[in-house]
mmCIF file of C-alpha atoms in Angstrom:
data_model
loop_
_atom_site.group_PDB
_atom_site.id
_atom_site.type_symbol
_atom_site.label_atom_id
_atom_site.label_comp_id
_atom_site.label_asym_id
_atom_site.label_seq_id
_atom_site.Cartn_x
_atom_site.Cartn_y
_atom_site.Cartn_z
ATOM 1 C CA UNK D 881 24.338 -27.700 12.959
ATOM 2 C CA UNK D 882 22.192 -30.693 13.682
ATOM 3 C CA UNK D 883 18.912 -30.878 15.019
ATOM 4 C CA UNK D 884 17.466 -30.545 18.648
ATOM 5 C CA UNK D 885 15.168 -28.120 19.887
ATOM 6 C CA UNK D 886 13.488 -25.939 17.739
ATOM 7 C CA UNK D 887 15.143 -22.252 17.809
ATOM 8 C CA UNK D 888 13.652 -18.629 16.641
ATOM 9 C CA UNK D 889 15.059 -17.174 14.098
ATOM 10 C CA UNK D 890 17.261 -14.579 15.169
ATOM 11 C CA UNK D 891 16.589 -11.045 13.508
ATOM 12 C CA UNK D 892 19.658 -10.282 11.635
ATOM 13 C CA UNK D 893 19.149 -6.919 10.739
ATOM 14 C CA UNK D 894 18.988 -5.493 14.203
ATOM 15 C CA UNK D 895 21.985 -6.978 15.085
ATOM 16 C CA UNK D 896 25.098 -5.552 15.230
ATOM 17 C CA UNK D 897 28.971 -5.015 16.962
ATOM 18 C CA UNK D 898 27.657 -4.180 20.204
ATOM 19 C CA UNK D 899 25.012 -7.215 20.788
ATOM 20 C CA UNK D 900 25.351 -10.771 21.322
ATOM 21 C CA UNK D 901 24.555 -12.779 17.687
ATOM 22 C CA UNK D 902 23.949 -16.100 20.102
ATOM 23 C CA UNK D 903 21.529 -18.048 18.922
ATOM 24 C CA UNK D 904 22.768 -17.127 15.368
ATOM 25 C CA UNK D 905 24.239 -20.372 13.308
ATOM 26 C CA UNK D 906 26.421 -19.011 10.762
ATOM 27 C CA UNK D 907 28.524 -20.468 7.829
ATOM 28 C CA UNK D 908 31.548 -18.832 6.671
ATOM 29 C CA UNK D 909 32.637 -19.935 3.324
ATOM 30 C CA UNK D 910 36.741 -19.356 2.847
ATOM 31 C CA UNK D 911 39.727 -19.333 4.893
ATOM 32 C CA UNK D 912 41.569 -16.460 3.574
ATOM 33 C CA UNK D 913 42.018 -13.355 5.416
ATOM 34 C CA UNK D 914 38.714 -12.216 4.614
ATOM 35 C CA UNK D 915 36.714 -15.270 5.754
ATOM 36 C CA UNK D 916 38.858 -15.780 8.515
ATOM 37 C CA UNK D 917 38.415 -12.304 10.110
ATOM 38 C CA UNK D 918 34.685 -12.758 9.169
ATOM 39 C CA UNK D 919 34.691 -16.195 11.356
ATOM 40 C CA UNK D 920 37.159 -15.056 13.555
ATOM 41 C CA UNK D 921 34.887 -12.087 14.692
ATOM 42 C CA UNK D 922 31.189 -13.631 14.418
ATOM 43 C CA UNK D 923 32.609 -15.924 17.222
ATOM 44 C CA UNK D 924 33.278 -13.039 19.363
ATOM 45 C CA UNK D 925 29.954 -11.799 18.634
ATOM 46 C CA UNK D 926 29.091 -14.984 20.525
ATOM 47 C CA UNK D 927 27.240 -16.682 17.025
ATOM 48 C CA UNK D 928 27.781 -20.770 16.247
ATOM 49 C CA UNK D 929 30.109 -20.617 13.444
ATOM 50 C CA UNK D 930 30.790 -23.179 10.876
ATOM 51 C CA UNK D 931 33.929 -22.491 8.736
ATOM 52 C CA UNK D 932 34.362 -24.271 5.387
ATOM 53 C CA UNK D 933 37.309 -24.125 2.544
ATOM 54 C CA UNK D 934 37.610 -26.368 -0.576
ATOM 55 C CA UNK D 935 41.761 -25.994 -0.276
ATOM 56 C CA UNK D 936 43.267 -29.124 1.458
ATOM 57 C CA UNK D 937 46.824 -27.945 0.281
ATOM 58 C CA UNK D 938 47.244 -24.707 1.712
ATOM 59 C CA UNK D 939 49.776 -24.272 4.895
ATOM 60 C CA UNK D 940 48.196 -20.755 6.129
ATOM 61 C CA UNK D 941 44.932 -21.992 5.611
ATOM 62 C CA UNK D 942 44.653 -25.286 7.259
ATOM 63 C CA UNK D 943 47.212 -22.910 10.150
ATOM 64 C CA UNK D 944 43.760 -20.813 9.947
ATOM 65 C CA UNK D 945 41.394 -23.890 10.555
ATOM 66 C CA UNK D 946 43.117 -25.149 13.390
ATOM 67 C CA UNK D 947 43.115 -22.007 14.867
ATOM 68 C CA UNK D 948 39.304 -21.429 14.118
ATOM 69 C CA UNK D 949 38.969 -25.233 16.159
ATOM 70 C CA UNK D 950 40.961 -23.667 19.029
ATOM 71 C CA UNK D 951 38.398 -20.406 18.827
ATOM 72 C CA UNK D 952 35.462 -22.457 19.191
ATOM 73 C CA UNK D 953 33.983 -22.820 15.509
ATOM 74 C CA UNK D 954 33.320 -26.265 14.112
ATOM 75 C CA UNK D 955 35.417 -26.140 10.654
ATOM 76 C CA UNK D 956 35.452 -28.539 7.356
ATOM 77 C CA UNK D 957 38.493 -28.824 4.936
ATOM 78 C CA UNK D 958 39.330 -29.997 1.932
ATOM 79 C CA UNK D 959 37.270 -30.774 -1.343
ATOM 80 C CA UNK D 960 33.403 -31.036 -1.048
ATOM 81 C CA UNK D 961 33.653 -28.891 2.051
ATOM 82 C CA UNK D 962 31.743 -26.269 0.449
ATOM 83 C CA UNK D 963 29.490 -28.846 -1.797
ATOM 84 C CA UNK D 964 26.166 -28.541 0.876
ATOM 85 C CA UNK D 965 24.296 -26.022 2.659
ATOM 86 C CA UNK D 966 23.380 -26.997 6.282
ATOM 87 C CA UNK D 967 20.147 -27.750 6.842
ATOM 88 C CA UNK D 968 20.143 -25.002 10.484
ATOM 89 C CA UNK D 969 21.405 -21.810 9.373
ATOM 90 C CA UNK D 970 20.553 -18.409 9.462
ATOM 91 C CA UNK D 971 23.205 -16.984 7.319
ATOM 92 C CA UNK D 972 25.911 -17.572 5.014
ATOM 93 C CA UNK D 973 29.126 -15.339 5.113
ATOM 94 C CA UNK D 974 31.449 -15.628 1.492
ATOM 95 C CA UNK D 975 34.739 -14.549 1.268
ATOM 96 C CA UNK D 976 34.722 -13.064 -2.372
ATOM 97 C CA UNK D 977 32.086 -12.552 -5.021
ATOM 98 C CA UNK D 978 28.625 -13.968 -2.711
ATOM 99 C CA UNK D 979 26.950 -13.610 -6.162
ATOM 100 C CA UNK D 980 28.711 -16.568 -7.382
ATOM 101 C CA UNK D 981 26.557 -19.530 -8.578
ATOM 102 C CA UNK D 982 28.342 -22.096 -5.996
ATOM 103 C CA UNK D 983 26.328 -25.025 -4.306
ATOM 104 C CA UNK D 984 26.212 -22.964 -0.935
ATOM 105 C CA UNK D 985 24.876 -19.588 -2.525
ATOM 106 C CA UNK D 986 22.312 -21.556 -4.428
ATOM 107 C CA UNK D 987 20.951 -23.300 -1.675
ATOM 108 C CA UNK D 988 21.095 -20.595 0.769
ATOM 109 C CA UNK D 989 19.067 -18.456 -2.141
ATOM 110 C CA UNK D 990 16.488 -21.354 -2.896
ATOM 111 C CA UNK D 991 15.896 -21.319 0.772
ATOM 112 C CA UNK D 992 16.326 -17.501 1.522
ATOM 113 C CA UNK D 993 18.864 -17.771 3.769
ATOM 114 C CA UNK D 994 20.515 -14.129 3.640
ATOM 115 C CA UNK D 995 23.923 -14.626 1.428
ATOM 116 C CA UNK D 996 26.367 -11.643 3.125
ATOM 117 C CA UNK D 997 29.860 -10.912 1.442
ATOM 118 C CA UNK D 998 32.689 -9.493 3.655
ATOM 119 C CA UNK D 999 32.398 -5.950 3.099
ATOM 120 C CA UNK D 1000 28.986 -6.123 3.811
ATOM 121 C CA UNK D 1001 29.606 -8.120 7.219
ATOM 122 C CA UNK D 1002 31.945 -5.346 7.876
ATOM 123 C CA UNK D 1003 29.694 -2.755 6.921
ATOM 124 C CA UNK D 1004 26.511 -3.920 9.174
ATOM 125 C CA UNK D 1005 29.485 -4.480 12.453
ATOM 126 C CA UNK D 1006 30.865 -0.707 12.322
ATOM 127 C CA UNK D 1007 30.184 0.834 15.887
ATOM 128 C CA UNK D 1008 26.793 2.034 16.242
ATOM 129 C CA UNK D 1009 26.636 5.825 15.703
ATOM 130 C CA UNK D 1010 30.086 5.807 13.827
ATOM 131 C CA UNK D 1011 30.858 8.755 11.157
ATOM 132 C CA UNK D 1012 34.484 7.166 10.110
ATOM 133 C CA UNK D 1013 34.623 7.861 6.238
ATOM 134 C CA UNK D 1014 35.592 5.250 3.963
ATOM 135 C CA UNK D 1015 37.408 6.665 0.996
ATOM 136 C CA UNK D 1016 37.257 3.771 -1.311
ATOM 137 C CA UNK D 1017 39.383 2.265 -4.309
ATOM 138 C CA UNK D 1018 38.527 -0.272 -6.999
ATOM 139 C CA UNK D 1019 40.510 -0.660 -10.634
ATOM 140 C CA UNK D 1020 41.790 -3.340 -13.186
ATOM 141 C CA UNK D 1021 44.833 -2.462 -11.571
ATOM 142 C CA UNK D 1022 46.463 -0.665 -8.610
ATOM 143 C CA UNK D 1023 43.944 -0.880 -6.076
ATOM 144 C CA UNK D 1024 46.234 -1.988 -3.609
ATOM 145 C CA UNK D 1025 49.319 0.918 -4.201
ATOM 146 C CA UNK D 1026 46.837 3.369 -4.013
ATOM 147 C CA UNK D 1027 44.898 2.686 -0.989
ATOM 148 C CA UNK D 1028 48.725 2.305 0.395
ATOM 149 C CA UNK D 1029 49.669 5.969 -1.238
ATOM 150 C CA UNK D 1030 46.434 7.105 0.260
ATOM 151 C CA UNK D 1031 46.999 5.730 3.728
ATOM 152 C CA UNK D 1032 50.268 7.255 3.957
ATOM 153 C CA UNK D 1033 48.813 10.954 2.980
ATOM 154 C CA UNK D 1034 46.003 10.544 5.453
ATOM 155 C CA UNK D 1035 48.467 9.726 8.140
ATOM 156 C CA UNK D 1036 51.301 12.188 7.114
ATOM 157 C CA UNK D 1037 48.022 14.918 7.885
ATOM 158 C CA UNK D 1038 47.731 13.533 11.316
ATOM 159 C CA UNK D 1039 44.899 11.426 11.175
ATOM 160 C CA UNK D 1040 44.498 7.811 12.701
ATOM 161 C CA UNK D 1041 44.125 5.999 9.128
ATOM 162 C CA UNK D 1042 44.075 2.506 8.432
ATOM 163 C CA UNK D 1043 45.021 0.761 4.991
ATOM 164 C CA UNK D 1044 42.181 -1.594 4.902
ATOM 165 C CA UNK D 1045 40.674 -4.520 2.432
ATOM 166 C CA UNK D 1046 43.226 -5.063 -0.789
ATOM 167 C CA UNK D 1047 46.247 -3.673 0.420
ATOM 168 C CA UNK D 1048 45.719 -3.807 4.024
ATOM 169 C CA UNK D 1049 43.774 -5.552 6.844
ATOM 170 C CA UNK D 1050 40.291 -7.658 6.117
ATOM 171 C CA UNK D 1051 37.724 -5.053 6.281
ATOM 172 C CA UNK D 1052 35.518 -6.705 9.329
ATOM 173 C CA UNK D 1053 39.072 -6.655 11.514
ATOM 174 C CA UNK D 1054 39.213 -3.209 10.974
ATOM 175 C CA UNK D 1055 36.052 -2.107 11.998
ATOM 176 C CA UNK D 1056 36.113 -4.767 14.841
ATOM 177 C CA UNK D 1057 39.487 -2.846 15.677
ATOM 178 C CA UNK D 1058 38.994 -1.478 19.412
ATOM 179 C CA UNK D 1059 41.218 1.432 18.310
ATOM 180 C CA UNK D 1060 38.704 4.101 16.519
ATOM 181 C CA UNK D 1061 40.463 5.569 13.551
ATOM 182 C CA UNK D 1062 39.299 8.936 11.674
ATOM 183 C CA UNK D 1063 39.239 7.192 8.059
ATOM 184 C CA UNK D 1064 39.492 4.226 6.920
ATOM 185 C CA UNK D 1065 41.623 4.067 3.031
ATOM 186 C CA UNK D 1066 39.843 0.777 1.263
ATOM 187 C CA UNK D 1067 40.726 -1.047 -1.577
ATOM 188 C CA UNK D 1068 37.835 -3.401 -3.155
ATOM 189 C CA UNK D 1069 38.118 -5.949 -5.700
ATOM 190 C CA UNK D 1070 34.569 -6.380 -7.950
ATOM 191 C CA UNK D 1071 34.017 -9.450 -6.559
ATOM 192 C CA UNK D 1072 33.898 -7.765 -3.431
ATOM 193 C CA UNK D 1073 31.997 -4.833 -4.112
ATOM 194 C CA UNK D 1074 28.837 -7.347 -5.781
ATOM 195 C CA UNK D 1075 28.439 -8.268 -2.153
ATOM 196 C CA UNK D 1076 29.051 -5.098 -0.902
ATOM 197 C CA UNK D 1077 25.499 -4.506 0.783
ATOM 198 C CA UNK D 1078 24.761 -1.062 2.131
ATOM 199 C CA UNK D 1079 28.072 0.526 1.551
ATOM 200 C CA UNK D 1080 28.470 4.013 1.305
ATOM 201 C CA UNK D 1081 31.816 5.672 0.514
ATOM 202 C CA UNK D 1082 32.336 9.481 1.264
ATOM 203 C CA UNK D 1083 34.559 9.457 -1.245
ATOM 204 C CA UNK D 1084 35.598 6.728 -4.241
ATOM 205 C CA UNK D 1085 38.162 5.875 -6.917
ATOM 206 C CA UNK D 1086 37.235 3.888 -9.783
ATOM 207 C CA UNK D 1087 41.347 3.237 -11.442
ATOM 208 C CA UNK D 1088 40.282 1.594 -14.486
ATOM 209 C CA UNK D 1089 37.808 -0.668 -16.133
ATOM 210 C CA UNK D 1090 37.608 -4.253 -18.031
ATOM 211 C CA UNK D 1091 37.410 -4.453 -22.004
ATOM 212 C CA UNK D 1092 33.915 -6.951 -21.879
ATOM 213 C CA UNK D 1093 35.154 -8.068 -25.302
ATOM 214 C CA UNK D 1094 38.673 -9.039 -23.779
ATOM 215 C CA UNK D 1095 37.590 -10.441 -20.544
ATOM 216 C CA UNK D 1096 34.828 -12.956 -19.541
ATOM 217 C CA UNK D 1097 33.470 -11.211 -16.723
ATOM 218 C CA UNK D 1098 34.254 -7.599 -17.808
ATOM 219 C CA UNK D 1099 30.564 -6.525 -18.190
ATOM 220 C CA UNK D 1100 30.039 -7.882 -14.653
ATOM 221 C CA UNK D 1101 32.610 -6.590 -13.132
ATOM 222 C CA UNK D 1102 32.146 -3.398 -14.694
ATOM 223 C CA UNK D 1103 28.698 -2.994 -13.213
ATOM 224 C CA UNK D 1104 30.489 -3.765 -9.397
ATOM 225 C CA UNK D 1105 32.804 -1.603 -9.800
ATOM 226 C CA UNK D 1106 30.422 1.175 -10.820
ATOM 227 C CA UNK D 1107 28.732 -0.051 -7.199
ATOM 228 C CA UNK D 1108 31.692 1.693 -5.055
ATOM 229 C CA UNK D 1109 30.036 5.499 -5.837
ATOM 230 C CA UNK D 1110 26.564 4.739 -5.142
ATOM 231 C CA UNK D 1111 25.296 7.128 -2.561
ATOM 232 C CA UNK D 1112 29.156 9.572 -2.464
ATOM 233 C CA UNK D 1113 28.317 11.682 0.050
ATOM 234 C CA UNK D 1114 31.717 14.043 -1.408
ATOM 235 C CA UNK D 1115 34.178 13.077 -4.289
ATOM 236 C CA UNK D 1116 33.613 10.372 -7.392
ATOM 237 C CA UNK D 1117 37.490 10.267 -8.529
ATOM 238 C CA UNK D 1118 37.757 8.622 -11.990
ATOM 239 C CA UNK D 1119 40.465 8.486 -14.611
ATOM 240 C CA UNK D 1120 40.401 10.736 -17.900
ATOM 241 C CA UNK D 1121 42.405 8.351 -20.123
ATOM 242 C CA UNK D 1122 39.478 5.548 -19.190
ATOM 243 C CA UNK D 1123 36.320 7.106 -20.391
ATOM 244 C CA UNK D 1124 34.374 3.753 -18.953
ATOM 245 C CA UNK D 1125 35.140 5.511 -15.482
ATOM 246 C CA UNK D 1126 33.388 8.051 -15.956
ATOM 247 C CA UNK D 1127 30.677 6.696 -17.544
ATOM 248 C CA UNK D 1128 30.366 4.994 -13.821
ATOM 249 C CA UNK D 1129 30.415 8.418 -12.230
ATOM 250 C CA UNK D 1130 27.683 9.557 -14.899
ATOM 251 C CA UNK D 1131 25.374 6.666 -14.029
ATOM 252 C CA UNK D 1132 25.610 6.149 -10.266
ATOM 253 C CA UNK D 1133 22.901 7.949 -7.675
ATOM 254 C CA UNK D 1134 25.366 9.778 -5.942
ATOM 255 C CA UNK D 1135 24.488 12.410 -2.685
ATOM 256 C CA UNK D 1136 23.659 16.065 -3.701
ATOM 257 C CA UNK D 1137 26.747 17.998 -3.978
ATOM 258 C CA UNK D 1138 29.357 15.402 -4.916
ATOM 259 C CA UNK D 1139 31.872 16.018 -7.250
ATOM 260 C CA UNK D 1140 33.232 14.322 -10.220
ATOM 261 C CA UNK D 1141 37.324 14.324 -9.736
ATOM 262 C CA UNK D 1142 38.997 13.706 -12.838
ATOM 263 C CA UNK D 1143 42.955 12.538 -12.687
ATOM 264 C CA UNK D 1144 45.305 12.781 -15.931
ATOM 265 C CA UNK D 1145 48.618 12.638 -17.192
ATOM 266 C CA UNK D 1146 48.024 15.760 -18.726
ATOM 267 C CA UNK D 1147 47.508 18.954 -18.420
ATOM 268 C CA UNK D 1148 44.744 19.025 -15.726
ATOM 269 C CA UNK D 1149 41.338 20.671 -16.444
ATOM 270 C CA UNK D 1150 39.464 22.497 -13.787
ATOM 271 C CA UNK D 1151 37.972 19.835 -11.771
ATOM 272 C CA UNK D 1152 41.215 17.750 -12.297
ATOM 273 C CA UNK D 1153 44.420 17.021 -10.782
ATOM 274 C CA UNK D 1154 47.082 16.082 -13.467
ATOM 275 C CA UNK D 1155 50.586 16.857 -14.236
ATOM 276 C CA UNK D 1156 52.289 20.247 -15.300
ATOM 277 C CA UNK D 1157 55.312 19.062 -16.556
ATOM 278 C CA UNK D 1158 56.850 17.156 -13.350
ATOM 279 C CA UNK D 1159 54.422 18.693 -11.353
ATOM 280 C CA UNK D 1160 51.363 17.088 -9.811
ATOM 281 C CA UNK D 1161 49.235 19.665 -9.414
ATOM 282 C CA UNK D 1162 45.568 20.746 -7.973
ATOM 283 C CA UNK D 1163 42.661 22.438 -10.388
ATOM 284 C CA UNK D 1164 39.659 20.843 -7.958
ATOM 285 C CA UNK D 1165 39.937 21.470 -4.363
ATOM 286 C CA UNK D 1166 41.142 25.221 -4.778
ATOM 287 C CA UNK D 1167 39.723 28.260 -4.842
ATOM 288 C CA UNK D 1168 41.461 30.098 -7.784
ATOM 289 C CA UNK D 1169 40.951 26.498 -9.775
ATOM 290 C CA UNK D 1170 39.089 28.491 -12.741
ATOM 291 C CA UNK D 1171 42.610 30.243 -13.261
ATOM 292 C CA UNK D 1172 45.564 28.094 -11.942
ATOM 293 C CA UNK D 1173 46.717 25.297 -10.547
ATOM 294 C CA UNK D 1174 48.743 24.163 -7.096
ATOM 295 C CA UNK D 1175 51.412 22.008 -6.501
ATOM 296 C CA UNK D 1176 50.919 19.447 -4.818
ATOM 297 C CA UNK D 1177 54.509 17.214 -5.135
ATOM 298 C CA UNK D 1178 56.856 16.638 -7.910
ATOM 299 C CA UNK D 1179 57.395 13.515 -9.799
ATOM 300 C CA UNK D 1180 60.955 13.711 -7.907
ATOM 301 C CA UNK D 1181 59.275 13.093 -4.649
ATOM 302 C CA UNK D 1182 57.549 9.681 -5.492
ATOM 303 C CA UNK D 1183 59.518 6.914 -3.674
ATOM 304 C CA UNK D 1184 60.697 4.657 -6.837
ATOM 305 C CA UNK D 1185 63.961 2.994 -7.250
ATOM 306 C CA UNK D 1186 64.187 3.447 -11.170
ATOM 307 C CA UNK D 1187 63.023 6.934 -12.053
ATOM 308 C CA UNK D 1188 60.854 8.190 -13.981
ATOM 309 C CA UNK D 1189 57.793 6.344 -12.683
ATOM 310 C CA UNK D 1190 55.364 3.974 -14.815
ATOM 311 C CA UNK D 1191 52.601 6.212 -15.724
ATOM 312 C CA UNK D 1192 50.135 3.726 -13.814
ATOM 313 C CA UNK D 1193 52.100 4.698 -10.348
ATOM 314 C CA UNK D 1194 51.963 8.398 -11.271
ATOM 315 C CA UNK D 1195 47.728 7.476 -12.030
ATOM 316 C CA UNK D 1196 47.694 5.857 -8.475
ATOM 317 C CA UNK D 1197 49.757 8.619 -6.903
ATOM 318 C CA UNK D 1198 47.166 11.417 -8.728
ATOM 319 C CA UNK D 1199 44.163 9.013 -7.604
ATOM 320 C CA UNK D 1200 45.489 8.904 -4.261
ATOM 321 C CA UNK D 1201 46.046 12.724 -3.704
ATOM 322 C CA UNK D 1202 42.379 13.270 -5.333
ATOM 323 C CA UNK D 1203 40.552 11.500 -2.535
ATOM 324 C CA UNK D 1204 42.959 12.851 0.032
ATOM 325 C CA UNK D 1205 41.696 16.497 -0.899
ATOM 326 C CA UNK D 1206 38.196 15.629 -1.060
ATOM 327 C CA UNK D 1207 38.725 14.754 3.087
ATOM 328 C CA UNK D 1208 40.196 18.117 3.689
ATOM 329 C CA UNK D 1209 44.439 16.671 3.956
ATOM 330 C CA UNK D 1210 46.753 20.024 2.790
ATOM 331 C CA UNK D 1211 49.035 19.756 0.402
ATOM 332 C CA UNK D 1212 52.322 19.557 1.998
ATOM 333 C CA UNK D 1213 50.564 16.431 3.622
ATOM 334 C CA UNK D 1214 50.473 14.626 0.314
ATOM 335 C CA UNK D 1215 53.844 15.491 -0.652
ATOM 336 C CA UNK D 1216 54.892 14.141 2.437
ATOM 337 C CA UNK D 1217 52.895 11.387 2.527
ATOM 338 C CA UNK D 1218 54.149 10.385 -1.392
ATOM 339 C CA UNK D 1219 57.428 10.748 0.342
ATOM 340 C CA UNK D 1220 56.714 8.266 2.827
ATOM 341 C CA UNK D 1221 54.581 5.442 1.234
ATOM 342 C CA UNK D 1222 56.063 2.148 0.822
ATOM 343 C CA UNK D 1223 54.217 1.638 -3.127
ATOM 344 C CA UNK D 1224 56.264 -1.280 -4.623
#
């Protein structure tokens, strides 16, 4: 991004899908599918794209980089790669946690060059004017099977859903996709969700969090994860047998009018979804919740090869179903969609 003739700096946060970012000098840091859709798509956009990766070893990524060359982006493999900033550039794109203290965040903060992660990318290219919810997922565990349980309720109500982020397409493909889809099921790690810029989730499912005396970053992540309900325009789902979830729910400045969603392995409480014996059943989104319950499926109708379940499947399954009430599916559509879902 060498020198030449002096150039304005472009106003980032006016652009968006439906301009041109030329003029816009961009580094993308990571070839995995995240950084790759990230560079992939900011060259459409018409910006001047630099794509960097530390991995010299990897087949599908250096398969990535050459096909980056072929797109037009000027690309840089292999160790140091990622060890200096640029001296041109307007913005730096991360694949992963942007919050990281690497040599490129660093300098792009010392210089106040904006520092983007993915989902914020993403977030900033949805079509202008677009009201596509995002029901999202984070967890110590499951993320993926559940936004994949989800999916496959969404769909099984007739809606255009995509599986999107862990578990299913990079986030800035999907909302690059020309195809417009009526909600969007995504799963988000914590590294993710610390660069997760002006997200807002109608809904959100925090599975679990980290033990901060067990794990390094379990304080940090923590805090990210608690990031996926801020500003819930309709459902905070959280998990009974992990108090830390709702703890999240508790702290985050949610929308007026959103509901805390508990799920349980036992018997549900009124606001819940839990089991009745082999039933998954409904004491939140109906209207006689104060007195019963509603079946939703049976623990017969979850797809495994080995019954009964692991208890974290029937979680994800109970997780799942929670944020697929909270955007209006009916209930035969998440038995059928339990039916369906490919969760192994």
């Amino acid at each position: 991004m060498g020198g030449g003739q002096l150039m304005a700096t472009p106003d980032l946060e006016r652009l968006g899908q439906r301009d041109s970012w030329a003029g816009v000098r961009a580094v993308v840091a990571g070839f995995g599918p995240g950084g790759f859709a990230a560079a992939d798509n900011l060259l459409h956009l018409g910006a001047d794209v630099l794509a960097l990766d530390e991995d010299p070893g990897d087949t599908e990524r250096t398969e990535r980089a050459e096909l980056l060359e072929v797109l037009g982006a000027r690309v840089r493999l292999g160790a140091g790669s990622t060890d200096v900033l640029p001296d041109d550039v307007d913005v730096l794109v991360v694949q992963g946690d942007p919050t990281a203290p690497t040599p490129l965040v660093t300098a792009a903060r010392e210089r106040g060059v904006p520092v983007w992660g993915e989902v914020d990318l993403a977030w900033r290219l949805r079509a202008p004017g677009s009201t596509t919810p995002w029901l999202c997922v984070t967890g110590v565990t499951g993320t993926a099977q559940t936004v994949r349980l989800l999916d496959a309720m969404l769909r099984a109500a007739g809606l255009r859903s995509l599986a999107v982020g862990e578990g299913g397409l990079p986030v800035v493909e999907a909302v690059m996709d020309p195809e417009t889809y009526d909600v969007l099921a995504v799963g988000l790690t914590p590294a993710q969700l610390r660069g997760a810029g002006g997200l807002q989730a109608d809904s959100a499912a925090v599975l679990g969090v980290p033990d901060p005396l067990e794990e390094p970053l379990g304080a940090v992540d923590r805090l990210a994860m608690g990031r996926i309900y801020d500003q819930v325009r309709v459902a905070c789902v959280y998990a009974v047998a992990d108090p830390g979830t709702e703890e999240l729910v508790l702290e985050a400045d949610v929308r007026e009018g959103a509901r805390a969603i508990g799920v349980t392995l036992g018997m549900p409480g009124v606001g819940m979804l839990g089991l009745v014996e082999d039933l998954v059943a409904d004491r939140a989104f109906i209207e006689e919740r104060a007195t019963s319950a509603a079946e939703l499926c049976t623990l017969a109708d979850l797809p495994v090869e080995d019954p009964p379940a692991e208890p974290e499947t029937v979680r994800n399954v109970l997780a799942a179903a929670a944020l697929a009430r909270a955007a209006g599916v009916p209930r035969a559509a998440v038995r059928d969609g339990v039916r369906a879902a490919q969760i192994d």
